[in-house]
Amino acid sequence: MRPILLSGHERSLNQIKYNREGDLLFSVSKDNVVCAWFSHNGERLGTYEGHNGTVWSVDVDATSTLLVTGSADNTLRLWDVASGQKLFEWEFPTAVKRVAWSEDSTQILAVTEARMGYRGALRTFTINRDPASLTSQSKEPSRTITFSGPKATVAAWGSCDEYIVTGHEDGKVALYYHDTKEPETGIDAELEEQSLAVHEGVITDMQMSSDRSFVITSGKDKTAKIVSLKPLQIMKYYTTETPLNSAAIHPTKPYVIVGGGQEAMNVTTTSARQGRFEARFWHIVFEEEVARIPGHFGPLNTIAIHPTGKGYASGGEDGYVRMYWFDESFFRSKVYGPELDLAEEDL
Amino acid sequence: EDLAEESNLALQNKELYLRALDEWKAWRAKTKADLAEQREALGKEPLPSLAEQIKAEPTQEIQ
């Protein structure tokens, strides 16, 4: 399995995302640039330029028409995927740390940082998808959830956009009911439907299963966990020996991929091997590590799995995206034997 | 005796693994049924697999 090395960024990667068909991969980095890549050969399709700060988060809609990005320049931007043109911009008092499209691609959410007296908040916006007037969007959020307690670091939409799930700096995962017609604005404590202490420390990533019925979270506490949403409950634990920055669920094989690594400043004080900059494959049910793929020269900051499960990509602190297509043997292999194999329909 | 013990341990382990697999399958069957119910209540079509969705859509080739 040879990687395709995507070297278009000058600084560390923050997030990578495949589009729904998996023919494109989007990446955002500390170098302020948003890149789009062809996934079959790693050729760069283009860039989306204009952000004046680290771009923290990216998401593409289900039709690969519109792209949304959140940045440390305190803006949330809407882009035309094909032309690279900026369509709209929302400005906030603090950085935008996480963005996500709703399942039906009619709404977006944005999580903003808590800083300089401003509380962290999650805002949702209804997107005008009329091709004739994409540049005219409502400046006002359809709802705002202000975090009175620990700020949210990640967030995502649940199945049918009925719930919003947030992951927090203290390791909490919370569930908010989301009524598209009458979205409620307020303080998190009043709106939160259910919450659960999932990690001991910052939640670094949260990715949905393909049917959006459960999530995988990763944390600085060196663990990744599968959490069911209704009700909120930890189903599986994956305990590693390194702080984790990202975790993703394979859609067709019984694996999750997790990645992270000690930050560079801590590595030098121990040994280079301690960095552990590998993507780790864990069996989703048996909670055992089955493989490691090295390659990055620094911590893995973000992992994305191709929507059909044919490959995966990782973005590192080293500024590179490594994209892999699985060999045929990956799909044929039954690591635990045929009797303990899990069929695609049971995932 | 050692072989018998080893085989016994392997059998016990296998039972644990099989139980974990059964629990997972039961949980997923329930979440999938709940999801189908939720979609029906909202008047949405049952969720096809991603592969089915992509197969059903026309592909556009860009030169």
CSV table of C-alpha atoms in Angstrom, one decimal:
chain,number,residue,atom,x,y,z
A,1,MET,CA,0.0,0.0,0.0
A,2,ARG,CA,1.9,3.0,-1.3
A,3,PRO,CA,0.8,6.4,-0.1
A,4,ILE,CA,0.3,9.4,-2.4
A,5,LEU,CA,2.0,12.3,-0.7
A,6,LEU,CA,0.1,15.6,-1.1
A,7,SER,CA,2.6,18.4,-0.5
A,8,GLY,CA,0.8,21.7,-1.1
A,9,HIS,CA,0.7,23.1,2.4
A,10,GLU,CA,3.5,24.9,4.1
A,11,ARG,CA,2.4,24.4,7.7
A,12,SER,CA,0.6,21.7,9.8
A,13,LEU,CA,-2.7,20.3,8.7
A,14,ASN,CA,-5.8,21.0,10.8
A,15,GLN,CA,-8.5,19.0,9.0
A,16,ILE,CA,-9.1,16.9,5.9
A,17,LYS,CA,-12.4,15.9,4.4
A,18,TYR,CA,-13.5,13.7,1.5
A,19,ASN,CA,-16.6,14.8,-0.5
A,20,ARG,CA,-19.5,12.4,-0.5
A,21,GLU,CA,-18.5,10.6,-3.7
A,22,GLY,CA,-14.9,10.5,-2.5
A,23,ASP,CA,-13.3,11.8,-5.7
A,24,LEU,CA,-12.1,15.0,-4.0
A,25,LEU,CA,-10.3,15.6,-0.8
A,26,PHE,CA,-10.2,19.0,0.9
A,27,SER,CA,-7.5,20.1,3.4
A,28,VAL,CA,-7.0,23.1,5.6
A,29,SER,CA,-3.9,24.1,7.4
A,30,LYS,CA,-2.2,26.7,9.5
A,31,ASP,CA,-0.8,28.3,6.3
A,32,ASN,CA,-4.3,30.0,5.8
A,33,VAL,CA,-4.9,28.0,2.5
A,34,VAL,CA,-7.7,25.7,1.7
A,35,CYS,CA,-6.8,23.0,-0.9
A,36,ALA,CA,-8.9,20.7,-3.0
A,37,TRP,CA,-7.2,17.5,-4.4
A,38,PHE,CA,-8.2,14.8,-6.8
A,39,SER,CA,-8.2,11.7,-4.7
A,40,HIS,CA,-7.4,9.2,-7.5
A,41,ASN,CA,-3.9,10.7,-8.2
A,42,GLY,CA,-3.3,13.4,-5.6
A,43,GLU,CA,-3.2,16.2,-8.1
A,44,ARG,CA,-4.2,19.6,-6.7
A,45,LEU,CA,-7.5,20.8,-8.2
A,46,GLY,CA,-7.1,24.2,-6.8
A,47,THR,CA,-7.1,26.5,-3.7
A,48,TYR,CA,-9.5,28.7,-2.0
A,49,GLU,CA,-7.7,31.8,-1.0
A,50,GLY,CA,-8.7,34.7,1.2
A,51,HIS,CA,-8.5,33.6,4.8
A,52,ASN,CA,-6.1,35.8,6.9
A,53,GLY,CA,-5.4,33.2,9.6
A,54,THR,CA,-5.1,29.6,10.4
A,55,VAL,CA,-8.0,27.6,8.8
A,56,TRP,CA,-9.2,25.3,11.5
A,57,SER,CA,-12.1,23.4,9.9
A,58,VAL,CA,-13.6,22.5,6.5
A,59,ASP,CA,-16.7,20.7,5.3
A,60,VAL,CA,-18.2,20.1,1.8
A,61,ASP,CA,-21.9,19.7,1.2
A,62,ALA,CA,-23.5,16.5,-0.1
A,63,THR,CA,-23.6,17.6,-3.7
A,64,SER,CA,-20.0,18.9,-3.7
A,65,THR,CA,-21.3,22.4,-4.7
A,66,LEU,CA,-20.6,24.4,-1.6
A,67,LEU,CA,-17.7,24.4,0.8
A,68,VAL,CA,-17.6,26.0,4.2
A,69,THR,CA,-14.5,26.9,6.2
A,70,GLY,CA,-13.8,28.3,9.7
A,71,SER,CA,-10.7,30.3,10.5
A,72,ALA,CA,-8.7,32.0,13.2
A,73,ASP,CA,-9.3,35.2,11.3
A,74,ASN,CA,-12.8,35.1,13.0
A,75,THR,CA,-14.6,34.3,9.8
A,76,LEU,CA,-16.8,31.6,8.5
A,77,ARG,CA,-16.7,31.5,4.7
A,78,LEU,CA,-18.9,29.9,2.1
A,79,TRP,CA,-17.2,28.9,-1.2
A,80,ASP,CA,-18.2,27.7,-4.6
A,81,VAL,CA,-16.4,24.4,-4.9
A,82,ALA,CA,-16.0,24.4,-8.7
A,83,SER,CA,-14.8,28.0,-9.2
A,84,GLY,CA,-13.1,28.7,-5.9
A,85,GLN,CA,-15.0,31.9,-5.6
A,86,LYS,CA,-16.0,33.1,-2.1
A,87,LEU,CA,-19.7,33.4,-1.9
A,88,PHE,CA,-20.3,34.8,1.6
A,89,GLU,CA,-18.6,35.6,4.8
A,90,TRP,CA,-19.8,35.7,8.4
A,91,GLU,CA,-17.7,37.5,11.0
A,92,PHE,CA,-17.5,36.7,14.8
A,93,PRO,CA,-15.7,38.1,17.8
A,94,THR,CA,-13.4,35.0,18.0
A,95,ALA,CA,-12.0,32.2,15.9
A,96,VAL,CA,-14.2,29.6,14.2
A,97,LYS,CA,-12.9,26.2,15.3
A,98,ARG,CA,-15.3,23.7,13.8
A,99,VAL,CA,-17.8,23.8,10.9
A,100,ALA,CA,-20.2,21.1,9.6
A,101,TRP,CA,-23.0,20.8,7.0
A,102,SER,CA,-26.3,19.3,8.1
A,103,GLU,CA,-27.2,15.9,6.6
A,104,ASP,CA,-29.6,17.6,4.1
A,105,SER,CA,-27.1,20.3,3.3
A,106,THR,CA,-29.5,23.1,4.1
A,107,GLN,CA,-27.8,24.3,7.3
A,108,ILE,CA,-24.3,24.7,8.7
A,109,LEU,CA,-23.0,24.9,12.2
A,110,ALA,CA,-20.0,26.8,13.4
A,111,VAL,CA,-18.3,26.5,16.8
A,112,THR,CA,-16.5,29.6,18.0
A,113,GLU,CA,-13.7,29.9,20.5
A,114,ALA,CA,-14.0,31.3,24.0
A,115,ARG,CA,-11.6,34.2,24.3
A,116,MET,CA,-11.1,37.8,25.6
A,117,GLY,CA,-14.3,37.8,27.6
A,118,TYR,CA,-16.4,36.1,24.9
A,119,ARG,CA,-17.9,32.8,25.6
A,120,GLY,CA,-17.6,29.9,23.2
A,121,ALA,CA,-20.8,29.4,21.2
A,122,LEU,CA,-22.3,27.2,18.5
A,123,ARG,CA,-24.3,28.9,15.8
A,124,THR,CA,-26.4,27.4,13.1
A,125,PHE,CA,-27.2,29.2,9.8
A,126,THR,CA,-29.8,28.3,7.2
A,127,ILE,CA,-28.2,28.4,3.8
A,128,ASN,CA,-29.9,29.9,0.7
A,129,ARG,CA,-29.1,27.3,-1.9
A,130,ASP,CA,-30.8,29.1,-4.8
A,131,PRO,CA,-28.0,29.0,-7.5
A,132,ALA,CA,-29.0,32.5,-8.7
A,133,SER,CA,-28.5,34.1,-5.3
A,134,LEU,CA,-25.8,32.1,-3.4
A,135,THR,CA,-24.0,35.3,-2.5
A,136,SER,CA,-27.0,36.5,-0.6
A,137,GLN,CA,-27.1,34.7,2.7
A,138,SER,CA,-28.7,35.6,6.1
A,139,LYS,CA,-26.1,37.2,8.4
A,140,GLU,CA,-28.2,36.1,11.4
A,141,PRO,CA,-27.8,32.7,12.9
A,142,SER,CA,-30.9,30.6,13.1
A,143,ARG,CA,-29.9,29.6,16.6
A,144,THR,CA,-27.1,30.2,19.1
A,145,ILE,CA,-26.1,27.9,21.9
A,146,THR,CA,-23.8,29.8,24.3
A,147,PHE,CA,-21.5,27.6,26.4
A,148,SER,CA,-21.6,28.7,30.0
A,149,GLY,CA,-19.5,25.8,31.1
A,150,PRO,CA,-16.6,24.2,29.3
A,151,LYS,CA,-16.4,25.3,25.7
A,152,ALA,CA,-17.2,23.0,22.8
A,153,THR,CA,-14.2,22.0,20.7
A,154,VAL,CA,-16.0,19.8,18.1
A,155,ALA,CA,-19.6,19.4,16.9
A,156,ALA,CA,-21.6,17.5,14.4
A,157,TRP,CA,-25.2,16.9,13.1
A,158,GLY,CA,-27.0,13.7,14.1
A,159,SER,CA,-29.3,11.6,11.9
A,160,CYS,CA,-32.0,13.5,10.0
A,161,ASP,CA,-30.5,16.7,11.6
A,162,GLU,CA,-32.7,16.1,14.6
A,163,TYR,CA,-29.8,16.5,17.0
A,164,ILE,CA,-26.6,18.4,17.3
A,165,VAL,CA,-23.8,16.6,19.2
A,166,THR,CA,-20.9,18.6,20.8
A,167,GLY,CA,-17.6,17.5,22.3
A,168,HIS,CA,-16.1,19.7,25.0
A,169,GLU,CA,-12.7,20.7,26.4
A,170,ASP,CA,-13.4,18.8,29.6
A,171,GLY,CA,-14.2,15.5,27.8
A,172,LYS,CA,-18.0,15.9,27.9
A,173,VAL,CA,-20.2,14.9,25.0
A,174,ALA,CA,-23.6,16.7,24.9
A,175,LEU,CA,-26.7,16.3,22.8
A,176,TYR,CA,-29.0,19.2,21.7
A,177,TYR,CA,-32.4,18.7,20.1
A,178,HIS,CA,-32.6,20.7,16.9
A,179,ASP,CA,-35.9,21.8,15.5
A,180,THR,CA,-35.2,23.3,12.1
A,181,LYS,CA,-38.5,25.2,12.1
A,182,GLU,CA,-38.2,26.6,15.6
A,183,PRO,CA,-34.6,26.4,16.7
A,184,GLU,CA,-34.0,27.5,20.3
A,185,THR,CA,-31.4,29.9,21.3
A,186,GLY,CA,-29.9,30.1,24.8
A,187,ILE,CA,-27.4,28.9,27.3
A,188,ASP,CA,-26.1,25.3,27.0
A,189,ALA,CA,-27.3,24.3,30.4
A,190,GLU,CA,-30.9,25.1,29.5
A,191,LEU,CA,-30.9,23.5,26.0
A,192,GLU,CA,-28.7,20.4,26.7
A,193,GLU,CA,-30.9,17.3,26.4
A,194,GLN,CA,-28.3,14.8,27.7
A,195,SER,CA,-24.6,14.8,28.4
A,196,LEU,CA,-21.9,12.3,29.3
A,197,ALA,CA,-18.3,12.4,30.5
A,198,VAL,CA,-16.6,10.5,27.7
A,199,HIS,CA,-12.9,11.6,28.0
A,200,GLU,CA,-10.6,12.9,30.7
A,201,GLY,CA,-9.6,16.1,29.0
A,202,VAL,CA,-10.0,17.8,25.6
A,203,ILE,CA,-12.0,16.0,22.9
A,204,THR,CA,-9.9,16.5,19.8
A,205,ASP,CA,-12.1,15.0,17.1
A,206,MET,CA,-15.6,13.6,16.6
A,207,GLN,CA,-16.7,11.9,13.4
A,208,MET,CA,-20.1,10.4,12.6
A,209,SER,CA,-20.8,6.8,11.5
A,210,SER,CA,-22.1,6.7,7.9
A,211,ASP,CA,-25.7,6.6,9.1
A,212,ARG,CA,-25.1,9.2,11.7
A,213,SER,CA,-26.4,7.0,14.5
A,214,PHE,CA,-23.2,6.9,16.5
A,215,VAL,CA,-19.9,8.8,16.7
A,216,ILE,CA,-16.3,8.1,17.4
A,217,THR,CA,-14.4,10.6,19.6
A,218,SER,CA,-10.7,11.0,20.2
A,219,GLY,CA,-9.1,12.7,23.2
A,220,LYS,CA,-5.8,14.0,24.6
A,221,ASP,CA,-6.4,11.3,27.3
A,222,LYS,CA,-5.0,8.8,24.7
A,223,THR,CA,-8.3,7.1,24.1
A,224,ALA,CA,-10.9,7.0,21.3
A,225,LYS,CA,-14.4,5.9,22.0
A,226,ILE,CA,-17.5,4.8,20.2
A,227,VAL,CA,-20.5,6.7,21.6
A,228,SER,CA,-24.1,5.8,20.8
A,229,LEU,CA,-26.3,8.9,20.5
A,230,LYS,CA,-29.8,7.7,21.6
A,231,PRO,CA,-29.2,7.3,24.4
A,232,LEU,CA,-25.7,8.8,25.0
A,233,GLN,CA,-23.6,5.8,26.0
A,234,ILE,CA,-20.0,4.7,25.6
A,235,MET,CA,-20.0,1.5,23.6
A,236,LYS,CA,-16.4,0.8,22.8
A,237,TYR,CA,-12.9,1.9,24.2
A,238,TYR,CA,-9.7,2.1,22.3
A,239,THR,CA,-6.8,2.8,24.7
A,240,THR,CA,-3.5,3.8,23.1
A,241,GLU,CA,-0.2,5.1,24.6
A,242,THR,CA,-0.2,8.5,22.9
A,243,PRO,CA,-2.5,11.6,22.9
A,244,LEU,CA,-5.0,11.3,20.0
A,245,ASN,CA,-5.9,14.0,17.6
A,246,SER,CA,-8.3,12.2,15.3
A,247,ALA,CA,-10.4,9.1,14.9
A,248,ALA,CA,-12.5,7.8,12.1
A,249,ILE,CA,-14.9,4.8,11.4
A,250,HIS,CA,-14.4,2.6,8.4
A,251,PRO,CA,-17.8,2.2,6.6
A,252,THR,CA,-17.4,-1.3,5.3
A,253,LYS,CA,-14.8,-3.1,7.4
A,254,PRO,CA,-14.8,-3.6,11.2
A,255,TYR,CA,-12.0,-1.1,11.9
A,256,VAL,CA,-11.5,2.4,13.3
A,257,ILE,CA,-8.4,4.4,12.5
A,258,VAL,CA,-6.9,6.6,15.2
A,259,GLY,CA,-3.9,8.9,15.1
A,260,GLY,CA,-2.0,11.5,17.1
A,261,GLY,CA,1.4,11.6,18.8
A,262,GLN,CA,3.3,13.5,21.4
A,263,GLU,CA,3.8,17.1,20.4
A,264,ALA,CA,7.3,17.8,19.0
A,265,MET,CA,8.5,19.8,22.0
A,266,ASN,CA,7.8,16.9,24.3
A,267,VAL,CA,9.3,14.3,22.0
A,268,THR,CA,12.8,15.8,22.2
A,269,THR,CA,12.8,15.4,25.9
A,270,THR,CA,12.3,11.6,25.6
A,271,SER,CA,13.2,9.6,22.5
A,272,ALA,CA,12.2,9.9,18.9
A,273,ARG,CA,10.4,6.6,19.0
A,274,GLN,CA,8.2,8.0,21.7
A,275,GLY,CA,6.5,10.2,19.2
A,276,ARG,CA,4.5,7.4,17.7
A,277,PHE,CA,3.4,9.1,14.6
A,278,GLU,CA,1.5,6.2,13.2
A,279,ALA,CA,-2.1,5.7,12.0
A,280,ARG,CA,-3.4,2.8,14.1
A,281,PHE,CA,-6.1,0.4,13.0
A,282,TRP,CA,-8.3,-1.0,15.8
A,283,HIS,CA,-10.9,-3.7,15.5
A,284,ILE,CA,-14.2,-1.8,16.1
A,285,VAL,CA,-15.8,-4.6,18.3
A,286,PHE,CA,-12.9,-6.4,19.9
A,287,GLU,CA,-11.1,-3.2,20.9
A,288,GLU,CA,-7.7,-4.6,19.9
A,289,GLU,CA,-5.0,-2.9,17.7
A,290,VAL,CA,-4.6,-4.8,14.4
A,291,ALA,CA,-2.2,-2.7,12.4
A,292,ARG,CA,0.0,0.5,12.3
A,293,ILE,CA,1.0,2.6,9.4
A,294,PRO,CA,3.9,4.9,9.9
A,295,GLY,CA,5.0,7.7,7.6
A,296,HIS,CA,4.5,11.2,9.1
A,297,PHE,CA,7.4,13.0,10.7
A,298,GLY,CA,5.2,14.6,13.4
A,299,PRO,CA,1.8,14.0,15.1
A,300,LEU,CA,-1.2,13.1,12.9
A,301,ASN,CA,-3.6,15.9,13.3
A,302,THR,CA,-6.5,14.6,11.2
A,303,ILE,CA,-7.7,11.4,9.6
A,304,ALA,CA,-10.4,10.9,7.0
A,305,ILE,CA,-11.7,7.6,5.5
A,306,HIS,CA,-12.9,7.5,1.9
A,307,PRO,CA,-16.7,7.3,1.9
A,308,THR,CA,-16.7,3.9,0.2
A,309,GLY,CA,-14.0,2.7,2.5
A,310,LYS,CA,-11.5,2.1,-0.4
A,311,GLY,CA,-8.8,4.3,1.2
A,312,TYR,CA,-8.0,6.8,3.8
A,313,ALA,CA,-5.9,9.9,4.3
A,314,SER,CA,-4.1,11.5,7.2
A,315,GLY,CA,-2.9,15.1,7.7
A,316,GLY,CA,0.1,15.7,9.8
A,317,GLU,CA,1.9,18.4,11.9
A,318,ASP,CA,4.7,17.9,9.2
A,319,GLY,CA,2.5,19.7,6.6
A,320,TYR,CA,1.9,16.7,4.5
A,321,VAL,CA,-1.3,14.8,3.6
A,322,ARG,CA,-0.6,11.1,3.0
A,323,MET,CA,-3.4,9.4,1.0
A,324,TYR,CA,-3.7,5.6,0.8
A,325,TRP,CA,-5.7,3.3,-1.3
A,326,PHE,CA,-6.2,-0.1,0.3
A,327,ASP,CA,-4.8,-3.2,-1.5
A,328,GLU,CA,-7.3,-5.9,-2.5
A,329,SER,CA,-5.9,-8.1,0.4
A,330,PHE,CA,-7.3,-5.6,2.9
A,331,PHE,CA,-10.9,-6.3,1.8
A,332,ARG,CA,-10.3,-10.1,1.6
A,333,SER,CA,-8.5,-10.5,5.0
A,334,LYS,CA,-10.4,-11.8,8.0
A,335,VAL,CA,-8.0,-11.0,10.8
A,336,TYR,CA,-9.9,-13.0,13.4
A,337,GLY,CA,-10.9,-15.8,11.0
A,338,PRO,CA,-14.2,-16.3,9.2
A,339,GLU,CA,-16.2,-17.2,12.3
A,340,LEU,CA,-15.4,-13.9,14.0
A,341,ASP,CA,-15.8,-11.7,10.9
A,342,LEU,CA,-18.3,-8.9,10.8
A,343,ALA,CA,-20.3,-8.4,7.7
A,344,GLU,CA,-20.8,-4.9,6.2
A,345,GLU,CA,-24.5,-4.9,7.0
A,346,ASP,CA,-23.6,-5.3,10.8
A,347,LEU,CA,-21.5,-2.2,10.8
B,1,GLU,CA,-2.3,-31.5,29.8
B,2,ASP,CA,-0.7,-28.2,28.6
B,3,LEU,CA,-2.3,-28.6,25.2
B,4,ALA,CA,-5.6,-29.4,26.7
B,5,GLU,CA,-5.4,-26.2,28.9
B,6,GLU,CA,-4.3,-24.1,26.0
B,7,SER,CA,-7.2,-25.4,23.9
B,8,ASN,CA,-9.6,-24.7,26.8
B,9,LEU,CA,-8.3,-21.1,27.2
B,10,ALA,CA,-8.6,-20.5,23.4
B,11,LEU,CA,-12.2,-21.8,23.6
B,12,GLN,CA,-13.0,-19.5,26.5
B,13,ASN,CA,-11.5,-16.5,24.6
B,14,LYS,CA,-13.5,-17.4,21.5
B,15,GLU,CA,-16.7,-17.4,23.5
B,16,LEU,CA,-15.8,-13.9,24.8
B,17,TYR,CA,-15.2,-12.7,21.2
B,18,LEU,CA,-18.4,-14.3,19.9
B,19,ARG,CA,-20.4,-12.7,22.8
B,20,ALA,CA,-18.9,-9.3,21.9
B,21,LEU,CA,-19.8,-9.8,18.3
B,22,ASP,CA,-23.4,-10.8,19.2
B,23,GLU,CA,-23.8,-7.7,21.5
B,24,TRP,CA,-22.5,-5.4,18.7
B,25,LYS,CA,-24.9,-7.0,16.1
B,26,ALA,CA,-27.8,-6.6,18.5
B,27,TRP,CA,-27.0,-3.0,19.2
B,28,ARG,CA,-26.6,-2.1,15.6
B,29,ALA,CA,-29.8,-3.9,14.6
B,30,LYS,CA,-31.6,-1.8,17.2
B,31,THR,CA,-30.0,1.5,16.2
B,32,LYS,CA,-30.8,0.8,12.5
B,33,ALA,CA,-34.4,-0.1,13.4
B,34,ASP,CA,-34.7,3.2,15.4
B,35,LEU,CA,-33.2,5.1,12.5
B,36,ALA,CA,-35.7,3.6,10.0
B,37,GLU,CA,-38.5,4.5,12.4
B,38,GLN,CA,-37.2,8.1,12.8
B,39,ARG,CA,-37.0,8.5,9.0
B,40,GLU,CA,-40.5,7.1,8.5
B,41,ALA,CA,-41.9,9.5,11.2
B,42,LEU,CA,-40.2,12.4,9.4
B,43,GLY,CA,-41.6,11.2,6.0
B,44,LYS,CA,-38.2,10.3,4.7
B,45,GLU,CA,-37.3,7.4,2.5
B,46,PRO,CA,-35.3,4.5,4.2
B,47,LEU,CA,-31.6,5.3,4.1
B,48,PRO,CA,-29.9,3.4,1.3
B,49,SER,CA,-26.2,2.4,1.7
B,50,LEU,CA,-23.7,5.0,0.4
B,51,ALA,CA,-22.7,2.6,-2.4
B,52,GLU,CA,-26.3,2.3,-3.5
B,53,GLN,CA,-26.8,6.1,-3.4
B,54,ILE,CA,-23.7,6.7,-5.5
B,55,LYS,CA,-24.6,3.9,-8.0
B,56,ALA,CA,-28.1,5.5,-8.4
B,57,GLU,CA,-26.7,8.9,-9.4
B,58,PRO,CA,-25.4,9.8,-12.8
B,59,THR,CA,-21.7,10.4,-12.9
B,60,GLN,CA,-20.3,13.6,-14.5
B,61,GLU,CA,-16.9,13.5,-16.1
B,62,ILE,CA,-14.9,16.7,-16.0
B,63,GLN,CA,-11.9,17.0,-18.4
